[in-house]
């Protein structure tokens, strides 16, 4: 029976995800001409609890299929598997006995694991190529390492003038925003960006920047904001002068438009206020006597407003960046301490696994990776796919691509099943 090579399963609440995963896994076992097809299957999920649940469901189902008094619940699954595979119930029962016996004797090859465990397996395989420290230990508690790095940064307050000023400004910003007054707790929230794989490239780009470098950026931003505000205010003034020079009466415009021009000139225009982009946006009073005149220059008015809006847009962007510059400076400082702690204690944080292997595995042909792993997976199940990071997915692509693009020695094509809840996606 032919099975779809690539399946996406929407595992929203009440969708019967575990039942479907178990059924699809069992179908591969029963359709195989050997009793050890599980060796060619890699099932990945995100928690140890989910791993044990899936293993338990598969083994218990095989056991129930193999005995004479199969439970009613297992019998329902057995019938569904029989229907999907076109195998008789008797055939499935016989194969179940052989498969479960094989699994018991080779349980380590029954590869259902967390994605971190699988990544560690790859790292152990490539550790010499990756120049990892000999006999390195794995730190599972990333938050503890981050907290240690934060404590070291805070302990330098009073010694390093630049860092002290930065910590004070960060604390003041958080207090002004009604955030937690506990600077350590707030820094831990911010420092979480360090261990988020999606930020790996950005963190790496900042890693060689000093506090002085961030200070230079801050000064340039402040100067640019000041310049743009002066130019936009001047633009508002010039626009009013342009309208007057054409002989148009400001009293012909409604109050909101006149207030708009005044706010631009005084640098008091807020993002939430209405802006004018097309002629229809500018309303004239019914009593206006110079409608034709104003309509003849309305294109010039909108062009000058557009230029002002572009300047104010840059101001808003630079101010937003400036607002986040202190946290970015501290993230970089914490990151340096974080890496130093790992080096001194011969640790590799679990959060670094995917970053470490990314470049290595991306540049290697899939057959070489398989050879080093000692396994050649043909079938992949990825549970809770919405929680998979971009980097985790990229690390799996070479293996999955190789499985889907060919057939094994028995002519069976590789498969991939992604299971996830799009409503939980970030």
mmCIF file of C-alpha atoms in Angstrom:
data_model
loop_
_atom_site.group_PDB
_atom_site.id
_atom_site.type_symbol
_atom_site.label_atom_id
_atom_site.label_comp_id
_atom_site.label_asym_id
_atom_site.label_seq_id
_atom_site.Cartn_x
_atom_site.Cartn_y
_atom_site.Cartn_z
ATOM 1 C CA UNK A 1 0.000 0.000 0.000
ATOM 2 C CA UNK A 2 1.306 3.467 -0.907
ATOM 3 C CA UNK A 3 1.694 5.995 1.900
ATOM 4 C CA UNK A 4 1.932 9.775 1.509
ATOM 5 C CA UNK A 5 5.550 10.900 1.725
ATOM 6 C CA UNK A 6 4.738 14.180 3.484
ATOM 7 C CA UNK A 7 1.824 14.649 5.866
ATOM 8 C CA UNK A 8 0.827 17.631 7.992
ATOM 9 C CA UNK A 9 -1.589 16.870 10.827
ATOM 10 C CA UNK A 10 -3.519 19.675 12.505
ATOM 11 C CA UNK A 11 -3.407 18.679 16.172
ATOM 12 C CA UNK A 12 -5.881 21.178 17.575
ATOM 13 C CA UNK A 13 -7.614 20.365 20.853
ATOM 14 C CA UNK A 14 -9.731 17.226 20.611
ATOM 15 C CA UNK A 15 -8.239 16.138 17.283
ATOM 16 C CA UNK A 16 -7.039 12.748 18.583
ATOM 17 C CA UNK A 17 -3.376 13.534 17.988
ATOM 18 C CA UNK A 18 -1.881 10.711 20.072
ATOM 19 C CA UNK A 19 -4.200 8.154 18.472
ATOM 20 C CA UNK A 20 -3.215 9.324 14.978
ATOM 21 C CA UNK A 21 0.500 9.383 15.755
ATOM 22 C CA UNK A 22 0.327 5.863 17.173
ATOM 23 C CA UNK A 23 -1.672 4.561 14.211
ATOM 24 C CA UNK A 24 0.666 6.085 11.601
ATOM 25 C CA UNK A 25 3.730 4.758 13.417
ATOM 26 C CA UNK A 26 2.236 1.254 13.620
ATOM 27 C CA UNK A 27 1.306 1.304 9.929
ATOM 28 C CA UNK A 28 4.979 1.735 8.999
ATOM 29 C CA UNK A 29 5.905 -1.225 11.224
ATOM 30 C CA UNK A 30 3.287 -3.522 9.754
ATOM 31 C CA UNK A 31 3.860 -2.547 6.109
ATOM 32 C CA UNK A 32 7.575 -3.265 6.401
ATOM 33 C CA UNK A 33 8.915 -6.611 5.214
ATOM 34 C CA UNK A 34 11.136 -6.801 8.332
ATOM 35 C CA UNK A 35 10.376 -6.868 12.041
ATOM 36 C CA UNK A 36 12.781 -4.070 12.931
ATOM 37 C CA UNK A 37 11.381 -1.155 10.887
ATOM 38 C CA UNK A 38 11.358 0.889 14.099
ATOM 39 C CA UNK A 39 15.135 1.234 13.662
ATOM 40 C CA UNK A 40 14.466 3.389 10.623
ATOM 41 C CA UNK A 41 11.973 5.657 12.397
ATOM 42 C CA UNK A 42 12.892 8.812 14.298
ATOM 43 C CA UNK A 43 10.031 10.278 16.312
ATOM 44 C CA UNK A 44 10.741 13.642 17.922
ATOM 45 C CA UNK A 45 8.771 15.548 20.507
ATOM 46 C CA UNK A 46 9.633 18.196 23.080
ATOM 47 C CA UNK A 47 9.223 16.733 26.575
ATOM 48 C CA UNK A 48 10.288 13.531 28.290
ATOM 49 C CA UNK A 49 6.685 13.021 29.365
ATOM 50 C CA UNK A 50 5.512 13.086 25.742
ATOM 51 C CA UNK A 51 8.289 10.657 24.777
ATOM 52 C CA UNK A 52 7.255 8.153 27.442
ATOM 53 C CA UNK A 53 3.584 8.518 26.530
ATOM 54 C CA UNK A 54 4.233 7.808 22.863
ATOM 55 C CA UNK A 55 6.523 4.859 23.590
ATOM 56 C CA UNK A 56 3.988 3.442 26.013
ATOM 57 C CA UNK A 57 1.118 3.790 23.535
ATOM 58 C CA UNK A 58 3.022 2.016 20.765
ATOM 59 C CA UNK A 59 4.323 -0.834 22.938
ATOM 60 C CA UNK A 60 0.997 -1.362 24.701
ATOM 61 C CA UNK A 61 -0.821 -1.374 21.355
ATOM 62 C CA UNK A 62 1.570 -3.991 19.964
ATOM 63 C CA UNK A 63 1.120 -6.056 23.105
ATOM 64 C CA UNK A 64 -2.670 -5.822 22.951
ATOM 65 C CA UNK A 65 -2.617 -6.794 19.263
ATOM 66 C CA UNK A 66 -0.418 -9.799 20.048
ATOM 67 C CA UNK A 67 -2.628 -11.385 22.725
ATOM 68 C CA UNK A 68 -5.828 -13.343 22.215
ATOM 69 C CA UNK A 69 -7.989 -11.175 24.503
ATOM 70 C CA UNK A 70 -7.390 -7.809 22.826
ATOM 71 C CA UNK A 71 -9.136 -4.972 24.672
ATOM 72 C CA UNK A 72 -12.042 -3.164 23.010
ATOM 73 C CA UNK A 73 -10.070 0.076 22.782
ATOM 74 C CA UNK A 74 -7.083 -1.620 21.174
ATOM 75 C CA UNK A 75 -9.413 -3.546 18.866
ATOM 76 C CA UNK A 76 -10.751 -0.268 17.450
ATOM 77 C CA UNK A 77 -7.192 0.804 16.643
ATOM 78 C CA UNK A 78 -6.402 -2.633 15.211
ATOM 79 C CA UNK A 79 -9.367 -2.406 12.833
ATOM 80 C CA UNK A 80 -8.328 1.069 11.687
ATOM 81 C CA UNK A 81 -4.767 -0.117 11.022
ATOM 82 C CA UNK A 82 -6.093 -3.151 9.168
ATOM 83 C CA UNK A 83 -8.315 -0.963 7.009
ATOM 84 C CA UNK A 84 -5.524 1.511 6.170
ATOM 85 C CA UNK A 85 -2.908 -1.156 5.395
ATOM 86 C CA UNK A 86 -5.168 -3.747 3.723
ATOM 87 C CA UNK A 87 -3.624 -6.326 6.060
ATOM 88 C CA UNK A 88 -5.801 -8.855 7.794
ATOM 89 C CA UNK A 89 -6.265 -8.717 11.541
ATOM 90 C CA UNK A 90 -4.650 -12.145 11.831
ATOM 91 C CA UNK A 91 -1.579 -10.943 9.905
ATOM 92 C CA UNK A 92 -1.242 -7.852 12.109
ATOM 93 C CA UNK A 93 -1.537 -9.979 15.258
ATOM 94 C CA UNK A 94 1.226 -12.301 14.058
ATOM 95 C CA UNK A 95 3.490 -9.420 13.063
ATOM 96 C CA UNK A 96 2.836 -7.713 16.419
ATOM 97 C CA UNK A 97 4.274 -10.713 18.286
ATOM 98 C CA UNK A 98 7.444 -10.642 16.212
ATOM 99 C CA UNK A 99 7.840 -6.832 16.337
ATOM 100 C CA UNK A 100 7.363 -6.492 20.082
ATOM 101 C CA UNK A 101 9.862 -9.295 20.670
ATOM 102 C CA UNK A 102 12.362 -7.486 18.437
ATOM 103 C CA UNK A 103 11.842 -4.187 20.266
ATOM 104 C CA UNK A 104 12.359 -5.813 23.664
ATOM 105 C CA UNK A 105 15.715 -7.191 22.532
ATOM 106 C CA UNK A 106 16.808 -3.893 20.907
ATOM 107 C CA UNK A 107 15.027 -1.271 22.998
ATOM 108 C CA UNK A 108 17.816 1.308 22.578
ATOM 109 C CA UNK A 109 17.088 1.377 18.836
ATOM 110 C CA UNK A 110 13.420 2.229 19.533
ATOM 111 C CA UNK A 111 14.168 5.877 18.800
ATOM 112 C CA UNK A 112 11.495 8.151 20.177
ATOM 113 C CA UNK A 113 13.203 11.075 21.861
ATOM 114 C CA UNK A 114 13.139 14.757 22.634
ATOM 115 C CA UNK A 115 14.693 17.017 20.048
ATOM 116 C CA UNK A 116 17.375 18.014 22.573
ATOM 117 C CA UNK A 117 18.350 14.383 23.114
ATOM 118 C CA UNK A 118 18.620 13.784 19.390
ATOM 119 C CA UNK A 119 20.684 16.949 18.936
ATOM 120 C CA UNK A 120 22.997 15.802 21.746
ATOM 121 C CA UNK A 121 23.439 12.513 19.877
ATOM 122 C CA UNK A 122 24.556 14.469 16.822
ATOM 123 C CA UNK A 123 26.889 16.614 18.928
ATOM 124 C CA UNK A 124 28.494 13.562 20.548
ATOM 125 C CA UNK A 125 28.998 12.150 17.060
ATOM 126 C CA UNK A 126 30.657 15.312 15.773
ATOM 127 C CA UNK A 127 32.357 16.569 18.956
ATOM 128 C CA UNK A 128 35.902 16.249 17.583
ATOM 129 C CA UNK A 129 34.954 18.090 14.390
ATOM 130 C CA UNK A 130 33.292 20.818 16.438
ATOM 131 C CA UNK A 131 36.381 21.407 18.613
ATOM 132 C CA UNK A 132 34.388 20.971 21.791
ATOM 133 C CA UNK A 133 36.330 20.760 25.056
ATOM 134 C CA UNK A 134 37.202 17.167 26.026
ATOM 135 C CA UNK A 135 34.852 15.595 28.554
ATOM 136 C CA UNK A 136 32.524 18.585 28.417
ATOM 137 C CA UNK A 137 29.449 18.528 30.621
ATOM 138 C CA UNK A 138 25.955 19.504 29.605
ATOM 139 C CA UNK A 139 24.100 22.182 31.509
ATOM 140 C CA UNK A 140 20.364 21.582 31.396
ATOM 141 C CA UNK A 141 19.507 24.562 33.572
ATOM 142 C CA UNK A 142 20.154 27.493 31.269
ATOM 143 C CA UNK A 143 18.351 29.955 33.551
ATOM 144 C CA UNK A 144 20.792 29.200 36.381
ATOM 145 C CA UNK A 145 23.746 29.975 34.120
ATOM 146 C CA UNK A 146 22.097 33.185 32.945
ATOM 147 C CA UNK A 147 21.366 34.185 36.541
ATOM 148 C CA UNK A 148 24.999 33.568 37.469
ATOM 149 C CA UNK A 149 26.106 35.763 34.557
ATOM 150 C CA UNK A 150 23.639 38.490 35.606
ATOM 151 C CA UNK A 151 24.887 38.386 39.203
ATOM 152 C CA UNK A 152 28.450 38.862 37.949
ATOM 153 C CA UNK A 153 27.402 41.849 35.838
ATOM 154 C CA UNK A 154 25.530 43.463 38.738
ATOM 155 C CA UNK A 155 28.479 42.839 41.088
ATOM 156 C CA UNK A 156 30.595 45.116 38.888
ATOM 157 C CA UNK A 157 28.310 48.081 39.577
ATOM 158 C CA UNK A 158 30.362 50.773 41.282
ATOM 159 C CA UNK A 159 33.609 49.510 39.731
ATOM 160 C CA UNK A 160 32.914 50.068 36.031
ATOM 161 C CA UNK A 161 31.560 53.591 35.505
ATOM 162 C CA UNK A 162 30.004 52.862 32.110
ATOM 163 C CA UNK A 163 28.322 49.678 33.290
ATOM 164 C CA UNK A 164 27.095 51.380 36.467
ATOM 165 C CA UNK A 165 25.485 54.181 34.453
ATOM 166 C CA UNK A 166 23.898 51.623 32.132
ATOM 167 C CA UNK A 167 22.412 49.598 35.006
ATOM 168 C CA UNK A 168 21.005 52.759 36.595
ATOM 169 C CA UNK A 169 19.414 53.848 33.305
ATOM 170 C CA UNK A 170 17.964 50.366 32.719
ATOM 171 C CA UNK A 171 16.532 50.286 36.247
ATOM 172 C CA UNK A 172 15.067 53.788 35.837
ATOM 173 C CA UNK A 173 13.493 52.872 32.462
ATOM 174 C CA UNK A 174 11.843 49.804 33.995
ATOM 175 C CA UNK A 175 10.532 51.766 36.958
ATOM 176 C CA UNK A 176 9.162 54.485 34.683
ATOM 177 C CA UNK A 177 7.351 51.788 32.669
ATOM 178 C CA UNK A 178 5.853 50.320 35.892
ATOM 179 C CA UNK A 179 7.973 47.178 35.495
ATOM 180 C CA UNK A 180 9.435 45.108 38.318
ATOM 181 C CA UNK A 181 11.784 47.136 40.511
ATOM 182 C CA UNK A 182 13.927 44.010 40.952
ATOM 183 C CA UNK A 183 16.638 44.639 38.324
ATOM 184 C CA UNK A 184 17.913 41.058 38.522
ATOM 185 C CA UNK A 185 14.506 39.622 37.622
ATOM 186 C CA UNK A 186 14.070 42.123 34.791
ATOM 187 C CA UNK A 187 17.532 41.352 33.416
ATOM 188 C CA UNK A 188 16.738 37.627 33.442
ATOM 189 C CA UNK A 189 13.684 38.292 31.251
ATOM 190 C CA UNK A 190 15.743 40.350 28.814
ATOM 191 C CA UNK A 191 18.650 37.875 28.847
ATOM 192 C CA UNK A 192 16.303 35.128 27.677
ATOM 193 C CA UNK A 193 16.969 36.448 24.158
ATOM 194 C CA UNK A 194 20.503 35.036 24.456
ATOM 195 C CA UNK A 195 19.318 31.428 24.548
ATOM 196 C CA UNK A 196 16.602 31.846 21.926
ATOM 197 C CA UNK A 197 17.956 30.200 18.781
ATOM 198 C CA UNK A 198 16.026 32.588 16.545
ATOM 199 C CA UNK A 199 18.258 35.410 17.820
ATOM 200 C CA UNK A 200 21.542 33.505 17.368
ATOM 201 C CA UNK A 201 22.822 35.507 14.375
ATOM 202 C CA UNK A 202 21.959 38.868 15.950
ATOM 203 C CA UNK A 203 23.602 37.953 19.261
ATOM 204 C CA UNK A 204 26.691 36.781 17.373
ATOM 205 C CA UNK A 205 26.827 40.043 15.409
ATOM 206 C CA UNK A 206 26.791 42.058 18.667
ATOM 207 C CA UNK A 207 29.305 39.877 20.509
ATOM 208 C CA UNK A 208 32.364 41.948 19.557
ATOM 209 C CA UNK A 209 30.777 45.259 20.536
ATOM 210 C CA UNK A 210 31.845 47.013 23.742
ATOM 211 C CA UNK A 211 29.824 49.319 25.978
ATOM 212 C CA UNK A 212 31.721 52.204 24.388
ATOM 213 C CA UNK A 213 30.562 51.057 20.947
ATOM 214 C CA UNK A 214 26.963 51.118 22.132
ATOM 215 C CA UNK A 215 27.618 54.556 23.609
ATOM 216 C CA UNK A 216 28.766 55.841 20.202
ATOM 217 C CA UNK A 217 25.612 54.419 18.577
ATOM 218 C CA UNK A 218 23.466 56.051 21.248
ATOM 219 C CA UNK A 219 25.088 59.451 20.683
ATOM 220 C CA UNK A 220 24.643 59.203 16.903
ATOM 221 C CA UNK A 221 20.990 58.264 17.279
ATOM 222 C CA UNK A 222 20.341 61.170 19.625
ATOM 223 C CA UNK A 223 22.015 63.568 17.187
ATOM 224 C CA UNK A 224 20.049 62.172 14.243
ATOM 225 C CA UNK A 225 16.749 62.412 16.140
ATOM 226 C CA UNK A 226 17.495 66.026 17.041
ATOM 227 C CA UNK A 227 18.343 66.851 13.408
ATOM 228 C CA UNK A 228 15.233 65.174 12.005
ATOM 229 C CA UNK A 229 12.970 66.913 14.521
ATOM 230 C CA UNK A 230 14.420 70.305 13.579
ATOM 231 C CA UNK A 231 13.983 69.555 9.879
ATOM 232 C CA UNK A 232 10.411 68.305 10.269
ATOM 233 C CA UNK A 233 9.481 71.376 12.343
ATOM 234 C CA UNK A 234 11.059 73.548 9.662
ATOM 235 C CA UNK A 235 9.069 71.585 7.080
ATOM 236 C CA UNK A 236 5.846 72.407 8.935
ATOM 237 C CA UNK A 237 6.770 76.079 9.061
ATOM 238 C CA UNK A 238 7.690 76.120 5.351
ATOM 239 C CA UNK A 239 4.406 74.462 4.440
ATOM 240 C CA UNK A 240 2.396 77.116 6.271
ATOM 241 C CA UNK A 241 4.430 79.821 4.537
ATOM 242 C CA UNK A 242 3.870 78.114 1.176
ATOM 243 C CA UNK A 243 0.097 78.048 1.679
ATOM 244 C CA UNK A 244 0.089 81.715 2.716
ATOM 245 C CA UNK A 245 2.334 82.698 -0.222
ATOM 246 C CA UNK A 246 -0.203 81.224 -2.649
ATOM 247 C CA UNK A 247 -2.899 83.458 -1.178
ATOM 248 C CA UNK A 248 -4.891 80.607 0.362
ATOM 249 C CA UNK A 249 -6.945 81.352 3.449
ATOM 250 C CA UNK A 250 -6.207 79.122 6.447
ATOM 251 C CA UNK A 251 -9.787 79.725 7.526
ATOM 252 C CA UNK A 252 -10.911 77.668 4.520
ATOM 253 C CA UNK A 253 -9.415 74.525 6.092
ATOM 254 C CA UNK A 254 -11.088 72.772 8.999
ATOM 255 C CA UNK A 255 -9.666 73.156 12.498
ATOM 256 C CA UNK A 256 -8.085 69.671 12.533
ATOM 257 C CA UNK A 257 -5.900 70.390 9.488
ATOM 258 C CA UNK A 258 -4.694 73.709 10.899
ATOM 259 C CA UNK A 259 -3.951 72.050 14.257
ATOM 260 C CA UNK A 260 -2.064 69.361 12.334
ATOM 261 C CA UNK A 261 0.253 71.926 10.734
ATOM 262 C CA UNK A 262 0.796 73.698 14.056
ATOM 263 C CA UNK A 263 1.643 70.401 15.795
ATOM 264 C CA UNK A 264 4.217 69.593 13.108
ATOM 265 C CA UNK A 265 5.839 72.991 13.529
ATOM 266 C CA UNK A 266 5.966 72.568 17.320
ATOM 267 C CA UNK A 267 7.131 68.908 17.138
ATOM 268 C CA UNK A 268 3.966 67.858 18.934
ATOM 269 C CA UNK A 269 2.455 65.563 16.300
ATOM 270 C CA UNK A 270 1.552 62.169 17.784
ATOM 271 C CA UNK A 271 1.569 58.846 15.936
ATOM 272 C CA UNK A 272 -2.107 58.340 16.726
ATOM 273 C CA UNK A 273 -3.193 61.569 15.046
ATOM 274 C CA UNK A 274 -4.781 61.566 11.583
ATOM 275 C CA UNK A 275 -2.450 62.082 8.651
ATOM 276 C CA UNK A 276 -3.133 63.395 5.156
ATOM 277 C CA UNK A 277 -2.101 61.355 2.111
ATOM 278 C CA UNK A 278 -4.659 61.936 -0.656
ATOM 279 C CA UNK A 279 -6.644 65.057 -1.718
ATOM 280 C CA UNK A 280 -9.858 63.654 -0.255
ATOM 281 C CA UNK A 281 -8.247 63.646 3.219
ATOM 282 C CA UNK A 282 -8.081 67.443 3.289
ATOM 283 C CA UNK A 283 -11.560 68.818 4.023
ATOM 284 C CA UNK A 284 -12.498 72.400 3.254
ATOM 285 C CA UNK A 285 -15.289 74.347 4.902
ATOM 286 C CA UNK A 286 -18.491 74.856 2.913
ATOM 287 C CA UNK A 287 -18.034 78.600 3.380
ATOM 288 C CA UNK A 288 -14.562 78.578 1.755
ATOM 289 C CA UNK A 289 -14.245 81.154 -1.061
ATOM 290 C CA UNK A 290 -10.917 79.908 -2.458
ATOM 291 C CA UNK A 291 -11.694 76.242 -3.138
ATOM 292 C CA UNK A 292 -10.314 76.314 -6.704
ATOM 293 C CA UNK A 293 -7.076 77.954 -5.533
ATOM 294 C CA UNK A 294 -6.526 75.412 -2.755
ATOM 295 C CA UNK A 295 -7.328 72.485 -5.077
ATOM 296 C CA UNK A 296 -4.661 73.772 -7.490
ATOM 297 C CA UNK A 297 -1.931 73.537 -4.806
ATOM 298 C CA UNK A 298 -3.197 70.525 -2.887
ATOM 299 C CA UNK A 299 -0.719 68.234 -4.692
ATOM 300 C CA UNK A 300 2.186 70.393 -3.451
ATOM 301 C CA UNK A 301 0.746 70.415 0.084
ATOM 302 C CA UNK A 302 0.532 66.593 0.157
ATOM 303 C CA UNK A 303 4.065 66.253 -1.282
ATOM 304 C CA UNK A 304 5.492 68.462 1.478
ATOM 305 C CA UNK A 305 3.479 66.593 4.124
ATOM 306 C CA UNK A 306 4.795 63.277 2.774
ATOM 307 C CA UNK A 307 8.382 64.474 3.201
ATOM 308 C CA UNK A 308 7.632 65.543 6.784
ATOM 309 C CA UNK A 309 5.939 62.201 7.547
ATOM 310 C CA UNK A 310 8.991 60.321 6.285
ATOM 311 C CA UNK A 311 11.226 62.329 8.614
ATOM 312 C CA UNK A 312 8.891 61.746 11.565
ATOM 313 C CA UNK A 313 8.762 58.045 10.692
ATOM 314 C CA UNK A 314 12.537 57.878 10.997
ATOM 315 C CA UNK A 315 12.324 59.737 14.310
ATOM 316 C CA UNK A 316 9.858 57.159 15.639
ATOM 317 C CA UNK A 317 12.063 54.284 14.469
ATOM 318 C CA UNK A 318 15.241 55.779 15.949
ATOM 319 C CA UNK A 319 13.487 56.568 19.233
ATOM 320 C CA UNK A 320 12.220 52.984 19.438
ATOM 321 C CA UNK A 321 15.736 51.689 18.778
ATOM 322 C CA UNK A 322 17.168 54.116 21.319
ATOM 323 C CA UNK A 323 14.657 52.903 23.889
ATOM 324 C CA UNK A 324 15.958 49.364 23.440
ATOM 325 C CA UNK A 325 19.637 50.256 23.273
ATOM 326 C CA UNK A 326 20.234 49.953 27.023
ATOM 327 C CA UNK A 327 18.754 46.438 27.175
ATOM 328 C CA UNK A 328 20.777 45.476 24.073
ATOM 329 C CA UNK A 329 23.969 46.770 25.683
ATOM 330 C CA UNK A 330 23.265 44.739 28.806
ATOM 331 C CA UNK A 331 22.348 41.622 26.811
ATOM 332 C CA UNK A 332 25.744 41.764 25.145
ATOM 333 C CA UNK A 333 27.524 42.229 28.486
ATOM 334 C CA UNK A 334 25.602 39.333 30.042
ATOM 335 C CA UNK A 335 26.346 37.188 26.985
ATOM 336 C CA UNK A 336 30.091 37.707 27.448
ATOM 337 C CA UNK A 337 29.841 36.571 31.076
ATOM 338 C CA UNK A 338 27.585 33.663 30.064
ATOM 339 C CA UNK A 339 30.186 32.347 27.600
ATOM 340 C CA UNK A 340 33.014 32.899 30.099
ATOM 341 C CA UNK A 341 31.244 30.834 32.773
ATOM 342 C CA UNK A 342 30.728 27.962 30.336
ATOM 343 C CA UNK A 343 34.365 28.051 29.298
ATOM 344 C CA UNK A 344 35.669 28.102 32.863
ATOM 345 C CA UNK A 345 33.362 25.288 34.008
ATOM 346 C CA UNK A 346 33.807 23.173 30.841
ATOM 347 C CA UNK A 347 30.065 23.382 30.188
ATOM 348 C CA UNK A 348 27.957 23.390 27.062
ATOM 349 C CA UNK A 349 24.474 24.774 27.609
ATOM 350 C CA UNK A 350 21.654 22.754 26.114
ATOM 351 C CA UNK A 351 20.474 25.977 24.477
ATOM 352 C CA UNK A 352 23.714 26.041 22.430
ATOM 353 C CA UNK A 353 23.305 22.578 20.918
ATOM 354 C CA UNK A 354 21.559 23.607 17.726
ATOM 355 C CA UNK A 355 23.791 26.640 17.258
ATOM 356 C CA UNK A 356 26.907 24.466 17.559
ATOM 357 C CA UNK A 357 25.912 21.850 14.993
ATOM 358 C CA UNK A 358 24.129 24.157 12.569
ATOM 359 C CA UNK A 359 27.104 25.129 10.406
ATOM 360 C CA UNK A 360 28.658 21.658 10.547
ATOM 361 C CA UNK A 361 25.586 19.671 9.553
ATOM 362 C CA UNK A 362 24.487 22.176 6.918
ATOM 363 C CA UNK A 363 27.762 21.763 5.031
ATOM 364 C CA UNK A 364 27.873 17.971 5.099
ATOM 365 C CA UNK A 365 26.189 15.561 2.671
ATOM 366 C CA UNK A 366 23.385 13.538 4.255
ATOM 367 C CA UNK A 367 25.055 10.131 3.649
ATOM 368 C CA UNK A 368 28.067 11.306 5.661
ATOM 369 C CA UNK A 369 25.826 12.411 8.524
ATOM 370 C CA UNK A 370 24.063 9.051 8.518
ATOM 371 C CA UNK A 371 27.369 7.230 8.479
ATOM 372 C CA UNK A 372 28.579 9.158 11.496
ATOM 373 C CA UNK A 373 25.301 8.707 13.360
ATOM 374 C CA UNK A 374 25.332 4.987 12.701
ATOM 375 C CA UNK A 375 21.659 5.100 11.662
ATOM 376 C CA UNK A 376 19.795 5.677 8.419
ATOM 377 C CA UNK A 377 16.359 6.939 9.313
ATOM 378 C CA UNK A 378 13.725 6.635 6.620
ATOM 379 C CA UNK A 379 10.680 7.882 8.485
ATOM 380 C CA UNK A 380 10.313 11.008 10.618
ATOM 381 C CA UNK A 381 7.602 12.084 13.027
ATOM 382 C CA UNK A 382 7.866 15.570 14.531
ATOM 383 C CA UNK A 383 5.326 16.265 17.266
ATOM 384 C CA UNK A 384 4.491 19.765 18.563
ATOM 385 C CA UNK A 385 5.972 21.133 15.354
ATOM 386 C CA UNK A 386 4.787 24.653 16.175
ATOM 387 C CA UNK A 387 7.445 24.725 18.927
ATOM 388 C CA UNK A 388 10.289 23.861 16.540
ATOM 389 C CA UNK A 389 12.706 26.727 16.038
ATOM 390 C CA UNK A 390 13.921 27.727 12.584
ATOM 391 C CA UNK A 391 17.406 26.433 13.406
ATOM 392 C CA UNK A 392 16.131 23.085 14.718
ATOM 393 C CA UNK A 393 14.179 22.602 11.496
ATOM 394 C CA UNK A 394 17.159 23.566 9.337
ATOM 395 C CA UNK A 395 19.298 21.001 11.173
ATOM 396 C CA UNK A 396 16.791 18.261 10.347
ATOM 397 C CA UNK A 397 16.277 19.199 6.683
ATOM 398 C CA UNK A 398 19.371 17.385 5.275
ATOM 399 C CA UNK A 399 18.296 14.121 6.912
ATOM 400 C CA UNK A 400 14.627 14.443 5.991
ATOM 401 C CA UNK A 401 15.391 15.527 2.422
ATOM 402 C CA UNK A 402 17.540 12.449 1.884
ATOM 403 C CA UNK A 403 14.793 10.168 3.215
ATOM 404 C CA UNK A 404 12.033 11.691 1.077
ATOM 405 C CA UNK A 405 14.045 11.828 -2.142
ATOM 406 C CA UNK A 406 14.714 8.095 -2.456
ATOM 407 C CA UNK A 407 13.774 4.535 -1.518
ATOM 408 C CA UNK A 408 15.364 1.973 0.759
ATOM 409 C CA UNK A 409 16.657 -1.468 -0.242
ATOM 410 C CA UNK A 410 13.088 -2.804 -0.190
ATOM 411 C CA UNK A 411 11.725 -0.076 -2.452
ATOM 412 C CA UNK A 412 10.000 1.779 0.387
ATOM 413 C CA UNK A 413 9.953 5.566 0.194
ATOM 414 C CA UNK A 414 10.781 7.693 3.209
ATOM 415 C CA UNK A 415 8.051 9.683 4.964
ATOM 416 C CA UNK A 416 7.649 12.761 7.127
ATOM 417 C CA UNK A 417 4.706 13.561 9.379
ATOM 418 C CA UNK A 418 4.518 16.980 11.025
ATOM 419 C CA UNK A 419 2.058 17.247 13.893
ATOM 420 C CA UNK A 420 1.226 20.605 15.405
ATOM 421 C CA UNK A 421 -1.411 23.055 16.536
ATOM 422 C CA UNK A 422 -1.327 26.241 14.418
ATOM 423 C CA UNK A 423 -3.325 28.046 17.120
ATOM 424 C CA UNK A 424 -0.381 27.636 19.491
ATOM 425 C CA UNK A 425 2.182 28.833 16.969
ATOM 426 C CA UNK A 426 4.166 31.918 17.896
#
